């Protein structure tokens, strides 16, 4: 079965052929660590986790390298550090902010069932690689020094007339258009309005490192060069897949592509550029001022991580998606059903009918439709049940046993299972002595707590009562 992926650069779905099938390489732009991640940030995490899992399935787990960086140099981090730790020296405060946020991020995405990437490089640990790239760009005539800044010149890139892609070809924008649309208040040290920063001087007290290009003042990198440096260090000059949200196409990815191609005189950086669509909440763009800004952490207080994961995958990754409470409710019901039928089933092979849509540019909605079909037969057919279980595990579901799944829900409901069991014991005793008034009273008491009883028989045919949380 061949994998096909949509490539933003060529604007088409193409057969995926890795540069080296023994080491399939993927880079995804990770979070800037200064605050809790919101549910929009979870979209690339989940989407590229699904792709990572599929690549591991197709090429073997040890033949896939997934790099997702952590951006720990940023103005927003500095602001947060000053605000939260006013008494501390800025660099110490920054380290606190990034460490705490990094930990929160990992707790959140672990709960979403996302595998850890193979490598999670931090920008601040790759300054020498950034300096080396910047030196190459200056030597090649693509970058210049002005007032202690180093700037990249898209004009110089397009004048080079070589194997290089033209600046703007990822975002499908021409330099002329960009010049026409440029802001008027352009920094005076820029030769052209479209030049962008590779390196800049640090303000007093800000994190700073020795500068490249003989600049005396210490400085810090621009955002785009960070990803060019980290992908180079961990994946090489060229690799297979570069991913992130659609908002990153321009300028971030366009600039990464320009830097990397110019530094290595190459026609491409990644074989496939992949971008997830944006997520909005209940029909509106998420924003703090609208009050519909939701963090992953808040959602995890009310829903199991797998419910959030399923809810995300019901929409194709390239489409815009609307995050709703109604969708979450439905996703939870689906998972309850899957856990009931498939959680404790030993693994078989994933169903072809489910793999095929997944390998067709990660068509998860179609894959889920195929799984609902399998589910239909799974009650009667053991092979379908084990194929369903394996397909769900491939997608990152069924991380728990059926008992764990149910007990989590019981905890979340605020119902004390020990108390329920004690009441059921009393009720069983009442029934045994034919005190139906008392047994009915206990049933009503449990119903008032939100507990539904089911009377059945155990394996030996003795009466047995189980319970569920009422919907
Ligand atoms: P940021 O920390 O803002 O750089 O975002 C980290 C990742 O989340 C990037 O890949 C963004 O494209 C992505 N992202 C941010 N907001 C959304 C959203 N509302 N929907 C989908 N992806 C998003
Ligand atoms: Zn990046």
Tab-separated table of C-alpha atoms and ligand atoms in Angstrom:
chain	number	residue	atom	x	y	z
A	1	UNK	CA	0.000	0.000	0.000
A	2	UNK	CA	1.504	3.295	-1.068
A	3	UNK	CA	1.474	6.406	1.060
A	4	UNK	CA	0.352	9.611	-0.638
A	5	UNK	CA	0.736	13.020	0.948
A	6	UNK	CA	-0.294	16.513	-0.033
A	7	UNK	CA	2.710	18.803	-0.501
A	8	UNK	CA	2.103	22.514	0.007
A	9	UNK	CA	5.154	23.352	-2.127
A	10	UNK	CA	3.918	21.599	-5.284
A	11	UNK	CA	0.222	22.017	-4.331
A	12	UNK	CA	-0.525	18.404	-5.133
A	13	UNK	CA	-0.943	15.023	-3.560
A	14	UNK	CA	2.049	12.868	-4.437
A	15	UNK	CA	3.348	9.390	-3.739
A	16	UNK	CA	5.620	9.558	-0.717
A	17	UNK	CA	9.102	8.228	-1.463
A	18	UNK	CA	11.590	8.829	1.367
A	19	UNK	CA	15.143	9.897	0.597
A	20	UNK	CA	16.287	6.915	2.671
A	21	UNK	CA	13.719	4.285	3.692
A	22	UNK	CA	16.048	3.252	6.514
A	23	UNK	CA	15.747	6.682	8.043
A	24	UNK	CA	12.543	8.537	7.220
A	25	UNK	CA	12.949	12.072	8.568
A	26	UNK	CA	10.281	14.525	9.693
A	27	UNK	CA	10.578	17.968	11.274
A	28	UNK	CA	7.600	19.757	12.845
A	29	UNK	CA	7.711	23.272	14.297
A	30	UNK	CA	6.940	22.953	17.979
A	31	UNK	CA	5.631	25.300	20.633
A	32	UNK	CA	7.003	28.544	21.941
A	33	UNK	CA	7.096	27.782	25.642
A	34	UNK	CA	5.631	30.601	27.720
A	35	UNK	CA	2.086	29.520	28.655
A	36	UNK	CA	-0.339	26.592	28.608
A	37	UNK	CA	-0.895	25.285	25.091
A	38	UNK	CA	-4.390	25.835	23.679
A	39	UNK	CA	-6.496	23.310	21.826
A	40	UNK	CA	-5.412	24.806	18.468
A	41	UNK	CA	-1.810	23.947	19.337
A	42	UNK	CA	-2.950	20.379	19.924
A	43	UNK	CA	-3.943	20.010	16.278
A	44	UNK	CA	-0.446	19.773	14.761
A	45	UNK	CA	0.636	17.644	17.743
A	46	UNK	CA	-2.088	15.063	17.082
A	47	UNK	CA	-1.995	15.209	13.279
A	48	UNK	CA	1.752	14.704	13.026
A	49	UNK	CA	1.639	12.069	15.751
A	50	UNK	CA	-0.742	10.105	13.532
A	51	UNK	CA	1.654	10.524	10.622
A	52	UNK	CA	4.595	9.465	12.832
A	53	UNK	CA	2.687	6.337	13.863
A	54	UNK	CA	1.791	5.548	10.259
A	55	UNK	CA	5.405	6.001	9.099
A	56	UNK	CA	6.576	3.722	11.915
A	57	UNK	CA	4.014	1.157	10.831
A	58	UNK	CA	5.099	1.347	7.190
A	59	UNK	CA	8.891	1.648	7.578
A	60	UNK	CA	9.525	0.151	11.024
A	61	UNK	CA	9.685	2.060	14.295
A	62	UNK	CA	13.470	2.277	14.302
A	63	UNK	CA	13.538	3.703	10.770
A	64	UNK	CA	11.721	6.948	11.470
A	65	UNK	CA	13.210	10.089	13.041
A	66	UNK	CA	10.751	12.717	14.198
A	67	UNK	CA	12.107	16.054	15.378
A	68	UNK	CA	9.845	18.608	17.056
A	69	UNK	CA	11.614	21.653	18.395
A	70	UNK	CA	11.008	23.780	21.443
A	71	UNK	CA	11.301	27.512	20.858
A	72	UNK	CA	12.780	28.932	24.034
A	73	UNK	CA	14.043	32.291	22.737
A	74	UNK	CA	11.190	34.720	22.189
A	75	UNK	CA	9.972	38.120	23.316
A	76	UNK	CA	6.815	36.586	24.783
A	77	UNK	CA	8.949	34.364	27.000
A	78	UNK	CA	10.949	37.376	28.196
A	79	UNK	CA	7.777	39.325	28.992
A	80	UNK	CA	6.320	36.437	30.917
A	81	UNK	CA	9.551	35.970	32.879
A	82	UNK	CA	9.659	39.631	33.912
A	83	UNK	CA	6.007	39.492	34.963
A	84	UNK	CA	6.058	36.193	36.874
A	85	UNK	CA	9.480	36.412	38.525
A	86	UNK	CA	10.175	40.124	39.012
A	87	UNK	CA	12.801	39.488	41.728
A	88	UNK	CA	14.953	37.112	39.678
A	89	UNK	CA	17.679	37.945	37.163
A	90	UNK	CA	16.031	37.723	33.720
A	91	UNK	CA	17.970	34.701	32.500
A	92	UNK	CA	17.054	32.681	35.582
A	93	UNK	CA	13.435	33.767	35.310
A	94	UNK	CA	13.383	32.737	31.641
A	95	UNK	CA	14.730	29.312	32.483
A	96	UNK	CA	11.936	28.925	35.044
A	97	UNK	CA	9.247	29.942	32.563
A	98	UNK	CA	10.530	27.630	29.841
A	99	UNK	CA	11.071	24.677	32.199
A	100	UNK	CA	7.620	24.958	33.756
A	101	UNK	CA	5.905	25.442	30.392
A	102	UNK	CA	7.864	22.638	28.779
A	103	UNK	CA	6.754	20.290	31.561
A	104	UNK	CA	3.108	21.364	31.214
A	105	UNK	CA	3.249	20.897	27.460
A	106	UNK	CA	4.579	17.368	27.788
A	107	UNK	CA	2.015	16.381	30.409
A	108	UNK	CA	-0.730	17.684	28.129
A	109	UNK	CA	0.386	16.043	24.907
A	110	UNK	CA	1.187	12.756	26.678
A	111	UNK	CA	-2.423	12.764	27.856
A	112	UNK	CA	-3.534	13.231	24.240
A	113	UNK	CA	-1.835	9.937	23.431
A	114	UNK	CA	0.928	11.552	21.370
A	115	UNK	CA	4.202	9.630	21.251
A	116	UNK	CA	7.272	11.600	22.202
A	117	UNK	CA	9.188	12.673	19.094
A	118	UNK	CA	12.582	11.053	18.625
A	119	UNK	CA	14.357	14.336	19.368
A	120	UNK	CA	13.056	17.577	20.918
A	121	UNK	CA	15.802	20.129	20.441
A	122	UNK	CA	15.762	23.479	22.218
A	123	UNK	CA	16.692	26.555	20.229
A	124	UNK	CA	19.061	27.867	22.912
A	125	UNK	CA	21.125	24.692	22.608
A	126	UNK	CA	21.773	25.252	18.898
A	127	UNK	CA	23.267	28.721	18.745
A	128	UNK	CA	26.594	27.501	17.230
A	129	UNK	CA	24.700	25.862	14.331
A	130	UNK	CA	22.748	29.096	13.793
A	131	UNK	CA	25.964	31.106	13.705
A	132	UNK	CA	27.484	28.628	11.243
A	133	UNK	CA	24.474	28.918	8.919
A	134	UNK	CA	24.559	32.698	9.108
A	135	UNK	CA	28.269	32.728	8.190
A	136	UNK	CA	27.518	30.522	5.171
A	137	UNK	CA	24.728	32.858	4.062
A	138	UNK	CA	26.962	35.920	4.332
A	139	UNK	CA	29.779	34.127	2.461
A	140	UNK	CA	27.341	33.193	-0.312
A	141	UNK	CA	26.156	36.779	-0.698
A	142	UNK	CA	22.627	36.067	0.594
A	143	UNK	CA	22.945	37.972	3.857
A	144	UNK	CA	24.616	41.141	5.106
A	145	UNK	CA	25.482	42.913	8.332
A	146	UNK	CA	23.900	46.261	9.188
A	147	UNK	CA	23.912	48.015	12.565
A	148	UNK	CA	24.770	44.809	14.442
A	149	UNK	CA	21.952	42.922	12.716
A	150	UNK	CA	22.361	40.235	10.104
A	151	UNK	CA	19.682	40.353	7.423
A	152	UNK	CA	18.691	37.882	4.762
A	153	UNK	CA	18.066	39.285	1.293
A	154	UNK	CA	15.336	37.549	-0.745
A	155	UNK	CA	16.381	39.793	-3.661
A	156	UNK	CA	19.893	38.338	-3.569
A	157	UNK	CA	18.411	34.835	-3.517
A	158	UNK	CA	16.276	35.460	-6.581
A	159	UNK	CA	19.162	37.149	-8.409
A	160	UNK	CA	21.352	34.077	-7.884
A	161	UNK	CA	19.793	32.326	-10.843
A	162	UNK	CA	20.818	28.805	-9.899
A	163	UNK	CA	19.264	25.601	-8.555
A	164	UNK	CA	17.659	27.616	-5.768
A	165	UNK	CA	13.874	27.788	-5.586
A	166	UNK	CA	12.583	31.311	-6.047
A	167	UNK	CA	11.787	33.179	-2.855
A	168	UNK	CA	8.013	33.040	-2.411
A	169	UNK	CA	7.492	29.716	-4.145
A	170	UNK	CA	6.257	27.893	-1.050
A	171	UNK	CA	3.637	30.523	-0.209
A	172	UNK	CA	3.009	31.223	-3.927
A	173	UNK	CA	3.664	34.921	-3.528
A	174	UNK	CA	5.928	36.971	-5.751
A	175	UNK	CA	8.552	39.311	-4.382
A	176	UNK	CA	6.967	42.186	-6.319
A	177	UNK	CA	3.673	41.604	-4.538
A	178	UNK	CA	5.451	41.490	-1.215
A	179	UNK	CA	7.255	44.735	-1.926
A	180	UNK	CA	3.996	46.387	-2.923
A	181	UNK	CA	2.304	45.144	0.256
A	182	UNK	CA	5.156	45.954	2.619
A	183	UNK	CA	4.680	48.183	5.638
A	184	UNK	CA	5.891	51.730	5.292
A	185	UNK	CA	7.804	51.953	8.548
A	186	UNK	CA	10.610	49.628	7.500
A	187	UNK	CA	13.659	49.454	9.778
A	188	UNK	CA	16.306	51.864	8.426
A	189	UNK	CA	19.090	49.278	8.382
A	190	UNK	CA	17.264	47.100	5.833
A	191	UNK	CA	18.404	47.409	2.222
A	192	UNK	CA	15.065	46.139	0.933
A	193	UNK	CA	11.670	46.050	2.573
A	194	UNK	CA	11.470	42.257	2.284
A	195	UNK	CA	14.784	41.567	4.068
A	196	UNK	CA	14.334	39.620	7.272
A	197	UNK	CA	16.364	39.213	10.449
A	198	UNK	CA	18.760	36.304	10.972
A	199	UNK	CA	20.446	37.822	14.018
A	200	UNK	CA	19.848	40.939	16.087
A	201	UNK	CA	21.397	42.692	19.067
A	202	UNK	CA	19.974	41.776	22.460
A	203	UNK	CA	18.560	44.485	24.666
A	204	UNK	CA	20.339	44.979	28.007
A	205	UNK	CA	19.552	42.094	30.384
A	206	UNK	CA	18.065	39.911	27.637
A	207	UNK	CA	19.583	36.517	26.825
A	208	UNK	CA	22.525	37.015	24.490
A	209	UNK	CA	25.216	35.017	22.771
A	210	UNK	CA	28.430	35.861	20.910
A	211	UNK	CA	27.438	37.187	17.499
A	212	UNK	CA	28.490	35.863	14.085
A	213	UNK	CA	30.151	37.872	11.306
A	214	UNK	CA	32.582	39.736	13.564
A	215	UNK	CA	29.784	41.723	15.227
A	216	UNK	CA	31.171	42.891	18.596
A	217	UNK	CA	27.893	43.264	20.494
A	218	UNK	CA	26.297	40.074	21.737
A	219	UNK	CA	22.968	39.205	20.169
A	220	UNK	CA	20.264	36.626	19.618
A	221	UNK	CA	18.836	34.719	16.678
A	222	UNK	CA	15.721	35.483	14.666
A	223	UNK	CA	12.965	32.883	14.858
A	224	UNK	CA	13.294	31.392	11.354
A	225	UNK	CA	17.009	30.561	11.574
A	226	UNK	CA	16.342	28.451	14.671
A	227	UNK	CA	14.417	25.826	12.708
A	228	UNK	CA	16.905	25.810	9.816
A	229	UNK	CA	19.680	25.121	12.340
A	230	UNK	CA	17.865	22.450	14.339
A	231	UNK	CA	16.587	20.543	11.307
A	232	UNK	CA	20.091	20.642	9.780
A	233	UNK	CA	21.728	19.380	12.958
A	234	UNK	CA	19.321	16.502	13.530
A	235	UNK	CA	18.070	15.595	10.053
A	236	UNK	CA	20.677	16.869	7.623
A	237	UNK	CA	20.608	19.370	4.764
A	238	UNK	CA	17.589	17.687	3.196
A	239	UNK	CA	14.914	15.528	4.733
A	240	UNK	CA	11.482	14.118	3.918
A	241	UNK	CA	8.696	16.014	5.656
A	242	UNK	CA	8.435	19.464	7.179
A	243	UNK	CA	5.220	20.241	9.034
A	244	UNK	CA	3.305	22.786	11.066
A	245	UNK	CA	0.098	24.805	11.098
A	246	UNK	CA	-1.043	26.623	7.957
A	247	UNK	CA	-0.225	29.990	9.565
A	248	UNK	CA	3.449	29.040	9.425
A	249	UNK	CA	3.647	28.838	5.617
A	250	UNK	CA	4.456	32.516	5.411
A	251	UNK	CA	6.765	33.908	6.515
A	252	UNK	CA	8.197	31.215	8.803
A	253	UNK	CA	8.496	28.276	6.421
A	254	UNK	CA	9.199	30.407	3.369
A	255	UNK	CA	12.148	31.899	5.252
A	256	UNK	CA	13.381	28.572	6.615
A	257	UNK	CA	13.326	27.218	3.080
A	258	UNK	CA	15.209	30.254	1.749
A	259	UNK	CA	17.884	30.062	4.460
A	260	UNK	CA	18.491	26.339	4.176
A	261	UNK	CA	18.514	26.205	0.361
A	262	UNK	CA	20.840	29.206	0.100
A	263	UNK	CA	23.199	27.909	2.813
A	264	UNK	CA	23.586	24.570	1.042
A	265	UNK	CA	23.053	25.711	-2.572
A	266	UNK	CA	20.209	23.239	-2.883
A	267	UNK	CA	16.924	23.181	-4.730
A	268	UNK	CA	14.933	21.951	-1.782
A	269	UNK	CA	14.837	21.561	1.965
A	270	UNK	CA	12.063	19.002	2.518
A	271	UNK	CA	10.492	16.613	0.030
A	272	UNK	CA	7.014	17.370	1.416
A	273	UNK	CA	5.706	20.454	3.200
A	274	UNK	CA	2.608	19.641	5.210
A	275	UNK	CA	0.263	22.044	6.964
A	276	UNK	CA	-2.734	21.501	9.186
A	277	UNK	CA	-5.759	23.751	8.874
A	278	UNK	CA	-6.880	26.062	11.654
A	279	UNK	CA	-9.192	25.190	14.485
A	280	UNK	CA	-11.890	27.508	15.786
A	281	UNK	CA	-14.149	27.064	18.800
A	282	UNK	CA	-17.968	26.942	18.566
A	283	UNK	CA	-17.866	28.776	15.245
A	284	UNK	CA	-15.527	31.578	16.300
A	285	UNK	CA	-11.849	32.285	16.119
A	286	UNK	CA	-10.338	31.443	19.477
A	287	UNK	CA	-9.260	34.497	21.396
A	288	UNK	CA	-8.826	35.619	24.959
A	289	UNK	CA	-11.084	38.640	24.432
A	290	UNK	CA	-13.982	36.518	23.123
A	291	UNK	CA	-13.656	34.295	26.167
A	292	UNK	CA	-13.562	31.134	24.064
A	293	UNK	CA	-9.865	30.497	24.549
A	294	UNK	CA	-9.481	26.916	25.787
A	295	UNK	CA	-6.307	25.259	26.954
A	296	UNK	CA	-5.635	21.564	26.586
A	297	UNK	CA	-5.299	21.468	30.368
A	298	UNK	CA	-8.829	22.794	30.953
A	299	UNK	CA	-10.309	20.301	28.505
A	300	UNK	CA	-8.419	17.431	30.131
A	301	UNK	CA	-10.142	18.252	33.416
A	302	UNK	CA	-13.464	17.303	31.824
A	303	UNK	CA	-12.599	14.762	29.143
A	304	UNK	CA	-10.213	11.864	28.715
A	305	UNK	CA	-7.325	12.712	26.368
A	306	UNK	CA	-8.499	10.126	23.846
A	307	UNK	CA	-11.841	11.920	23.523
A	308	UNK	CA	-9.975	15.106	22.551
A	309	UNK	CA	-7.831	13.082	20.174
A	310	UNK	CA	-10.810	11.448	18.453
A	311	UNK	CA	-12.610	14.753	18.239
A	312	UNK	CA	-9.592	16.216	16.439
A	313	UNK	CA	-9.332	13.356	13.952
A	314	UNK	CA	-12.964	13.499	12.864
A	315	UNK	CA	-11.978	16.371	10.554
A	316	UNK	CA	-9.414	15.975	7.773
A	317	UNK	CA	-6.206	17.666	8.876
A	318	UNK	CA	-6.112	20.152	5.990
A	319	UNK	CA	-9.685	21.393	6.512
A	320	UNK	CA	-10.568	24.125	8.932
A	321	UNK	CA	-12.308	22.618	11.941
A	322	UNK	CA	-14.848	23.694	14.474
A	323	UNK	CA	-14.286	22.481	18.042
A	324	UNK	CA	-17.628	22.006	19.802
A	325	UNK	CA	-19.019	20.537	22.996
A	326	UNK	CA	-21.489	18.558	20.945
A	327	UNK	CA	-18.604	16.979	19.032
A	328	UNK	CA	-16.888	16.070	22.289
A	329	UNK	CA	-20.021	14.387	23.610
A	330	UNK	CA	-20.304	12.294	20.466
A	331	UNK	CA	-16.612	11.423	20.540
A	332	UNK	CA	-16.929	10.211	24.090
A	333	UNK	CA	-19.883	7.964	23.226
A	334	UNK	CA	-17.932	6.485	20.335
A	335	UNK	CA	-14.965	5.754	22.565
A	336	UNK	CA	-17.186	4.193	25.256
A	337	UNK	CA	-18.454	1.855	22.590
A	338	UNK	CA	-14.981	1.056	21.217
A	339	UNK	CA	-13.622	0.391	24.681
A	340	UNK	CA	-16.514	-1.943	25.374
A	341	UNK	CA	-16.016	-4.000	22.244
A	342	UNK	CA	-12.299	-3.802	21.505
A	343	UNK	CA	-10.163	-2.637	24.436
A	344	UNK	CA	-9.337	-6.047	25.826
A	345	UNK	CA	-8.975	-7.775	22.460
A	346	UNK	CA	-5.473	-8.949	21.522
A	347	UNK	CA	-3.911	-7.183	18.572
A	348	UNK	CA	-4.195	-8.482	15.052
A	349	UNK	CA	-3.244	-6.516	11.956
A	350	UNK	CA	-4.947	-3.221	11.208
A	351	UNK	CA	-7.707	-3.571	8.622
A	352	UNK	CA	-6.753	-2.733	5.026
A	353	UNK	CA	-10.041	-0.863	4.690
A	354	UNK	CA	-8.905	1.444	7.498
A	355	UNK	CA	-5.258	1.764	6.475
A	356	UNK	CA	-6.040	2.724	2.902
A	357	UNK	CA	-7.786	6.029	3.666
A	358	UNK	CA	-5.146	6.818	6.287
A	359	UNK	CA	-2.388	6.333	3.713
A	360	UNK	CA	-4.315	8.605	1.349
A	361	UNK	CA	-3.059	11.877	2.824
A	362	UNK	CA	-4.217	10.989	6.335
A	363	UNK	CA	-7.887	10.839	5.535
A	364	UNK	CA	-8.940	10.153	9.116
A	365	UNK	CA	-12.671	10.905	8.607
A	366	UNK	CA	-12.818	8.163	5.986
A	367	UNK	CA	-10.774	5.875	8.143
A	368	UNK	CA	-13.213	6.418	11.024
A	369	UNK	CA	-16.102	5.618	8.687
A	370	UNK	CA	-14.360	2.352	7.812
A	371	UNK	CA	-13.900	1.633	11.517
A	372	UNK	CA	-17.596	2.173	12.168
A	373	UNK	CA	-18.215	-0.422	9.455
A	374	UNK	CA	-15.846	-2.850	11.155
A	375	UNK	CA	-17.473	-2.131	14.486
A	376	UNK	CA	-20.795	-3.169	13.040
A	377	UNK	CA	-19.514	-6.690	12.379
A	378	UNK	CA	-17.198	-6.848	15.353
A	379	UNK	CA	-19.864	-8.016	17.803
A	380	UNK	CA	-20.187	-11.287	15.912
A	381	UNK	CA	-16.875	-11.628	14.145
A	382	UNK	CA	-13.674	-12.111	16.107
A	383	UNK	CA	-11.391	-11.297	13.170
A	384	UNK	CA	-13.143	-7.961	12.694
A	385	UNK	CA	-12.895	-7.298	16.395
A	386	UNK	CA	-9.147	-7.813	16.438
A	387	UNK	CA	-8.684	-5.787	13.216
A	388	UNK	CA	-10.752	-3.009	14.809
A	389	UNK	CA	-8.602	-3.089	17.949
A	390	UNK	CA	-5.359	-3.014	15.931
A	391	UNK	CA	-6.592	-0.157	13.720
A	392	UNK	CA	-7.608	1.859	16.768
A	393	UNK	CA	-4.250	1.268	18.435
A	394	UNK	CA	-2.460	2.349	15.270
A	395	UNK	CA	-4.336	5.649	15.523
A	396	UNK	CA	-3.281	6.002	19.154
A	397	UNK	CA	-6.490	4.832	20.858
A	398	UNK	CA	-7.208	2.106	23.430
A	399	UNK	CA	-4.249	3.141	25.557
A	400	UNK	CA	-6.051	1.712	28.610
A	401	UNK	CA	-7.953	-1.406	29.533
A	402	UNK	CA	-11.760	-1.316	29.505
A	403	UNK	CA	-11.756	-1.358	33.323
A	404	UNK	CA	-9.370	1.605	33.530
A	405	UNK	CA	-11.483	3.503	31.030
A	406	UNK	CA	-14.673	2.965	33.024
A	407	UNK	CA	-13.037	3.708	36.370
A	408	UNK	CA	-11.620	6.993	35.111
A	409	UNK	CA	-15.111	8.029	34.140
A	410	UNK	CA	-16.380	7.024	37.549
A	411	UNK	CA	-13.741	9.126	39.264
A	412	UNK	CA	-14.449	12.073	37.001
A	413	UNK	CA	-18.151	11.822	37.786
A	414	UNK	CA	-17.460	12.437	41.494
A	415	UNK	CA	-19.175	9.144	42.371
A	416	UNK	CA	-17.406	7.157	45.063
A	417	UNK	CA	-17.140	3.580	43.730
A	418	UNK	CA	-16.614	2.131	47.227
A	419	UNK	CA	-19.890	3.630	48.379
A	420	UNK	CA	-21.668	2.317	45.279
A	421	UNK	CA	-20.302	-1.171	45.851
A	422	UNK	CA	-21.404	-1.103	49.490
A	423	UNK	CA	-24.947	-0.054	48.492
A	424	UNK	CA	-25.085	-2.769	45.845
A	425	UNK	CA	-24.011	-5.291	48.493
A	426	UNK	CA	-26.837	-4.152	50.796
A	427	UNK	CA	-29.315	-4.292	47.942
A	428	UNK	CA	-28.263	-7.822	47.002
A	429	UNK	CA	-28.750	-8.839	50.623
A	430	UNK	CA	-32.192	-7.174	50.704
A	431	UNK	CA	-33.212	-9.007	47.560
A	432	UNK	CA	-31.969	-12.305	48.985
A	433	UNK	CA	-34.263	-11.870	51.962
A	434	UNK	CA	-37.043	-10.711	49.603
A	435	UNK	CA	-37.179	-7.217	51.129
A	436	UNK	CA	-38.041	-5.577	47.820
A	437	UNK	CA	-39.076	-2.319	49.417
A	438	UNK	CA	-35.563	-1.886	50.749
A	439	UNK	CA	-33.918	-3.048	47.508
A	440	UNK	CA	-35.996	-0.569	45.496
A	441	UNK	CA	-35.139	2.187	47.946
A	442	UNK	CA	-31.426	1.487	47.455
A	443	UNK	CA	-31.844	1.439	43.688
A	444	UNK	CA	-33.490	4.877	43.863
A	445	UNK	CA	-30.749	6.194	46.097
A	446	UNK	CA	-28.159	5.088	43.558
A	447	UNK	CA	-30.168	6.561	40.677
A	448	UNK	CA	-30.196	9.886	42.509
A	449	UNK	CA	-26.386	9.670	42.610
A	450	UNK	CA	-26.351	9.135	38.830
A	451	UNK	CA	-25.715	5.400	38.943
A	452	UNK	CA	-27.627	2.908	36.796
A	453	UNK	CA	-27.745	-0.733	37.874
A	454	UNK	CA	-27.731	-3.710	35.593
A	455	UNK	CA	-28.856	-7.038	37.009
A	456	UNK	CA	-27.418	-10.074	35.260
A	457	UNK	CA	-25.685	-13.345	35.956
A	458	UNK	CA	-22.045	-14.170	36.436
A	459	UNK	CA	-20.143	-16.943	34.624
A	460	UNK	CA	-21.555	-19.556	37.017
A	461	UNK	CA	-25.103	-18.333	36.585
A	462	UNK	CA	-25.324	-16.613	39.967
A	463	UNK	CA	-27.118	-13.244	40.117
A	464	UNK	CA	-24.699	-10.350	39.684
A	465	UNK	CA	-25.230	-6.607	39.619
A	466	UNK	CA	-22.974	-4.225	37.690
A	467	UNK	CA	-23.266	-0.467	37.421
A	468	UNK	CA	-22.726	2.387	35.020
A	469	UNK	CA	-22.868	6.142	35.120
A	470	UNK	CA	-26.191	7.468	33.866
A	471	UNK	CA	-26.137	9.612	30.725
B	1	LIG	P1	2.671	28.702	18.275
B	1	LIG	O1	3.094	28.277	19.663
B	1	LIG	O2	1.662	29.790	18.228
B	1	LIG	O3	3.875	28.960	17.392
B	1	LIG	O4	1.925	27.454	17.635
B	1	LIG	C1	2.417	26.136	17.677
B	1	LIG	C2	1.752	25.332	16.585
B	1	LIG	O5	0.310	25.360	16.727
B	1	LIG	C3	2.026	25.843	15.179
B	1	LIG	O6	2.216	24.740	14.318
B	1	LIG	C4	0.765	26.593	14.812
B	1	LIG	O7	0.556	26.632	13.433
B	1	LIG	C5	-0.291	25.743	15.493
B	1	LIG	N1	-1.542	26.469	15.770
B	1	LIG	C6	-1.683	27.603	16.512
B	1	LIG	N2	-2.982	27.976	16.579
B	1	LIG	C7	-3.700	27.059	15.893
B	1	LIG	C8	-5.103	26.880	15.617
B	1	LIG	N3	-6.045	27.703	16.073
B	1	LIG	N4	-5.465	25.813	14.851
B	1	LIG	C9	-4.541	24.940	14.391
B	1	LIG	N5	-3.213	25.042	14.618
B	1	LIG	C10	-2.778	26.091	15.368
B	2	LIG	ZN1	9.922	26.312	12.500
